[in-house]
């Protein structure tokens, strides 16, 4: 991070390519997206699913296309992940750093943009943009403002996957340990078992921010439709449309690290800062 | 056996064998896909590029670099029978237990020591035949031996040490129909089928020993009951060297009979290369006398009437020349029947680049329609030295000449170590340089395997019948000759033979069917692959029940082979149907009547032709023995 900051401040490169392990690549992509506002050049993260000691490694192709993109005047000045589009060594996808997810434990084409088209793809050395116009702009990108970097992330933030039979004690621990925020990964539209709700209420009374996301990954959360959702909403659980659970976790840690006012954090959580929320989900995007 | 071509002892001839056989397991070695080949159309095609990687010692394997320079693009045909493991999209599952212990069984049959713990190793391949770029191979046994007869006709036996036994994954099948230029296609179905590799030491001292040892190993493997049946399922490679030569790997020899022919041709080739080496010494030519100095001689052909050059010019190709001092007359030296040293250089160029080959100064250049002036200019350009010409795009032509140059330098050392593919006529073609050792290294995807020694001990007590013992038993039990027993085992027919006899089929008819009839009808173009062991069992079952006479077997098999969809019962009924004695007598009398002249002329000697005529009508419907008895009786009366 310090090195990236250094590069940014000196404005030397035309773009940077960051090589990264694939397991936590999406977390890093999101973290960089939130922490760097108005980056002066494209920041590309890439890696490989087959290690580079194998003749069949995808490392070379991914690195080649990442450099090609980072150095291109056509490239967008934001954080992206560039990785294999298919099993073939024929094209790479350019994913926005706040919509990307590792979806397969081993395949080369593991990274997918969820809930909308990826930013674009690179095939035979050409960059082709695909993202819908309405999703393209990044709100937090302020015109004519200089780059802004923050390295503050709140550590006491949790990510809890809900399951039938979950024990409220898990949340009790977080309250006792002084957690400032929790992202819950609920079922369906954003639901949890009723027996968890009193503990959630207690957590919110203890100044904790609880954000609801969905295990379905695809689709929006909606807390007004069913009883469970309505009770959560009443308790003060907030939700942020179709933000992905891991991205919500990073975003919450970022907001809590940089804003003191809880209300501001809650408000910003629901805003689309770095393209983490899809404006409109199209029919063709899910199959 | 062909007569001895060379004094093998004097030449210091040495040979070893490398045998590969597919195990008959249901599943593949490192995934759960069925171990089957398919004729399906591919569901998808996946495209890949390979890159050389540093070996454990931090250097590139030169053979892998050459493979990389070929700049091939690989296409994989994906079928329903394969999973993402074959596509190198997921790590291996634990090794197939059945395959592992089957191969240990075979290693035990070859008196090998079994490793206590074994590492899965990677062997790099950049030709695309393995999508992950390496073949997984596992050492199973070492330090074994098999006993074989030095010569099939001799009693003297010899021990052939077995150096190593590995189990590995079979490679993908190259699809030559789709492969074009630098785009190489592979079918993924064969990839991952368990393959056993047996490596002998290098102590075979004559071609006949090699044949005998290969046959023995073949019989042993085939009688183990763990390998897939069928031609090509057991493949043998022969390593050959002579004292002054080098170890050459001869691959692709399908038939035993071809081994001595291929070996003799290889010895001839090595002797030829050695003679070139000596001639260079005699001429006092050194490697530094042939620097890699390439001349662009395109302008020599500015108004050429040579068709190959004219059409090359249309595609913006150039003519490059490499002068080679001191090689006059050596390029045309014949190394194999109709293959000269120049052909060896050309084969390399064809293998490493997309160029069609080379033109050299020992050839009659007029056949390329070069003019006298062009030839004169060429020879002036290289100061009357020998030369090699290639035609191609500048970069590729330069690359081609650098490969030629490399090979020419190797000629100063005589024979160059390489792997060669043998054609059906025994003549071999260069395939690749011998891979270095550094491409074998431990696989990090799976932990070492500990072999269950108790299981091995149990297995050892229960090994399949040794084939030598089986030959003796078959000989004794069924009164068949050793040679017959041997060929039944080698041709993988011993099991069905014993099964048929057990079911009550007459030995003679079974032997004739298995060893003669099938071969005969196959020669006539019938596809005998359509005839299964289950078919044979049914046919002989019907024979035992007198549903037809044995003379109908060839007709039944022919019908079945031509159309396997036909019902066997229908075919048997068609050729069967008992003929009564009266019916037979009517036929005999009719034949005698129409052949009266023949009977008058030849008397009892007319029996044979008459028998043929009667059998035409009675074949399969009544026992031939009865026909002959009856015919003899009637003929006697008339003579």
Short mmCIF file of C-alpha atoms in Angstrom, two decimals, chain A residues 49-61 84 86-90 104-110, chain B residues 45-51 53 84 87-91 122 124-126 131-134 136 441 444-445:
data_model
loop_
_atom_site.label_atom_id
_atom_site.label_comp_id
_atom_site.label_asym_id
_atom_site.label_seq_id
_atom_site.Cartn_x
_atom_site.Cartn_y
_atom_site.Cartn_z
CA UNK A 49 -4.83 -20.20 -11.02
CA UNK A 50 -2.02 -22.54 -12.21
CA UNK A 51 1.30 -21.75 -10.59
CA UNK A 52 4.00 -20.32 -12.82
CA UNK A 53 6.22 -23.39 -12.39
CA UNK A 54 3.89 -25.27 -14.75
CA UNK A 55 4.22 -25.11 -18.53
CA UNK A 56 0.46 -24.61 -18.72
CA UNK A 57 0.33 -21.72 -16.23
CA UNK A 58 -2.14 -18.94 -16.93
CA UNK A 59 0.22 -16.46 -15.25
CA UNK A 60 1.90 -15.31 -18.44
CA UNK A 61 -1.29 -14.65 -20.36
CA UNK A 84 -8.77 -15.37 -17.82
CA UNK A 86 -12.46 -18.71 -20.35
CA UNK A 87 -10.52 -21.92 -19.98
CA UNK A 88 -8.77 -21.04 -23.24
CA UNK A 89 -5.75 -18.76 -23.49
CA UNK A 90 -7.66 -16.45 -25.78
CA UNK A 104 -14.40 -21.53 -8.71
CA UNK A 105 -11.76 -23.10 -6.52
CA UNK A 106 -9.49 -24.09 -9.37
CA UNK A 107 -10.52 -23.02 -12.87
CA UNK A 108 -8.67 -20.35 -14.80
CA UNK A 109 -11.93 -18.48 -15.48
CA UNK A 110 -12.74 -18.38 -11.78
CA UNK B 45 -12.64 -26.88 -27.93
CA UNK B 46 -10.21 -25.27 -25.52
CA UNK B 47 -7.18 -23.37 -26.79
CA UNK B 48 -3.86 -23.16 -24.95
CA UNK B 49 -0.24 -22.03 -25.23
CA UNK B 50 2.64 -23.66 -23.41
CA UNK B 51 5.75 -22.08 -21.97
CA UNK B 53 9.60 -23.48 -17.09
CA UNK B 84 -11.97 -30.51 -15.78
CA UNK B 87 -8.25 -29.79 -18.93
CA UNK B 88 -5.78 -28.88 -16.19
CA UNK B 89 -8.50 -26.95 -14.41
CA UNK B 90 -8.40 -28.74 -11.07
CA UNK B 91 -5.80 -30.59 -8.99
CA UNK B 122 6.16 -34.58 -13.00
CA UNK B 124 7.51 -32.01 -18.55
CA UNK B 125 6.07 -32.20 -22.04
CA UNK B 126 5.56 -29.08 -24.10
CA UNK B 131 -2.62 -30.22 -20.95
CA UNK B 132 -0.90 -29.39 -17.68
CA UNK B 133 2.47 -29.54 -19.42
CA UNK B 134 3.70 -32.52 -17.48
CA UNK B 136 2.41 -37.51 -13.69
CA UNK B 441 10.69 -33.42 -10.48
CA UNK B 444 3.58 -30.74 -5.28
CA UNK B 445 -0.14 -31.40 -5.70
#
